[in-house]
Amino acid sequence: MTIEVTLDVMLAIRKVKSKDLASHVGITDANLSLLKSGKVKGIRFETLTKICEYLDCTPGDLLRYVPSVSDGAE
């Protein structure tokens, strides 16, 4: 199982700069970059809420479940 972060897609759709989002959310550009690349192990609900508010989206617009080949296989 993998969770894919599609934040970069939503930023492009909304025509929002990463720097502006990071400033609104209160995180560094570097941390937002790590989040966009999926190189984080978790995200606080407070941070996710602020991102969703700013981008007018839901968590499902930013995160996607990608089953691995072995998921569900017996």
Tab-separated table of C-alpha atoms in Angstrom:
chain	number	residue	atom	x	y	z
A	1	MET	CA	0.000	0.000	0.000
A	2	THR	CA	1.196	3.463	-0.860
A	3	ILE	CA	-0.267	6.883	-0.256
A	4	GLU	CA	0.537	9.194	-3.143
A	5	VAL	CA	0.639	12.936	-2.473
A	6	THR	CA	-0.938	14.939	-5.309
A	7	LEU	CA	-0.433	18.359	-3.754
A	8	ASP	CA	1.626	19.532	-6.727
A	9	VAL	CA	-1.300	18.775	-9.043
A	10	MET	CA	-3.723	20.773	-6.878
A	11	LEU	CA	-1.281	23.691	-6.724
A	12	ALA	CA	-1.139	23.718	-10.524
A	13	ILE	CA	-4.921	23.465	-10.880
A	14	ARG	CA	-5.452	26.334	-8.431
A	15	LYS	CA	-2.509	28.310	-9.876
A	16	VAL	CA	-1.026	28.754	-6.402
A	17	LYS	CA	2.684	29.151	-5.713
A	18	SER	CA	4.235	26.816	-3.154
A	19	LYS	CA	5.749	29.813	-1.380
A	20	ASP	CA	2.310	31.411	-0.890
A	21	LEU	CA	0.812	28.180	0.443
A	22	ALA	CA	3.727	27.582	2.817
A	23	SER	CA	3.370	31.113	4.163
A	24	HIS	CA	-0.376	30.702	4.755
A	25	VAL	CA	0.016	27.318	6.419
A	26	GLY	CA	2.970	28.414	8.538
A	27	ILE	CA	5.542	25.892	7.326
A	28	THR	CA	8.831	26.372	5.541
A	29	ASP	CA	9.186	26.087	1.782
A	30	ALA	CA	11.518	23.140	2.411
A	31	ASN	CA	8.914	21.269	4.465
A	32	LEU	CA	6.245	21.928	1.845
A	33	SER	CA	8.623	20.602	-0.804
A	34	LEU	CA	9.133	17.420	1.225
A	35	LEU	CA	5.376	17.055	1.564
A	36	LYS	CA	4.835	17.543	-2.174
A	37	SER	CA	7.421	14.874	-2.964
A	38	GLY	CA	5.859	12.414	-0.533
A	39	LYS	CA	9.037	12.178	1.542
A	40	VAL	CA	7.248	12.668	4.862
A	41	LYS	CA	5.939	9.979	7.170
A	42	GLY	CA	2.940	11.963	8.334
A	43	ILE	CA	1.107	15.253	8.363
A	44	ARG	CA	-0.726	16.977	11.196
A	45	PHE	CA	-4.457	17.347	10.717
A	46	GLU	CA	-4.059	21.047	11.503
A	47	THR	CA	-1.604	21.434	8.614
A	48	LEU	CA	-3.809	19.399	6.272
A	49	THR	CA	-6.818	21.509	7.259
A	50	LYS	CA	-4.993	24.772	6.493
A	51	ILE	CA	-3.844	23.441	3.117
A	52	CYS	CA	-7.390	22.359	2.243
A	53	GLU	CA	-8.824	25.709	3.339
A	54	TYR	CA	-6.331	27.660	1.234
A	55	LEU	CA	-6.744	25.469	-1.854
A	56	ASP	CA	-10.515	25.002	-1.366
A	57	CYS	CA	-10.245	21.238	-1.608
A	58	THR	CA	-10.607	18.081	0.463
A	59	PRO	CA	-7.887	15.728	1.780
A	60	GLY	CA	-8.944	13.280	-0.944
A	61	ASP	CA	-7.866	15.836	-3.541
A	62	LEU	CA	-4.363	15.808	-2.063
A	63	LEU	CA	-3.848	12.167	-1.100
A	64	ARG	CA	-4.452	9.049	-3.157
A	65	TYR	CA	-4.309	5.396	-2.126
A	66	VAL	CA	-2.343	3.233	-4.529
A	67	PRO	CA	-2.594	-0.480	-3.754
A	68	SER	CA	0.564	-2.485	-4.211
A	69	VAL	CA	0.585	-5.581	-6.371
A	70	SER	CA	0.641	-7.805	-3.278
A	71	ASP	CA	-2.303	-6.047	-1.537
A	72	GLY	CA	-5.271	-8.360	-1.460
A	73	ALA	CA	-3.409	-11.178	-3.194
A	74	GLU	CA	-3.541	-14.595	-1.554
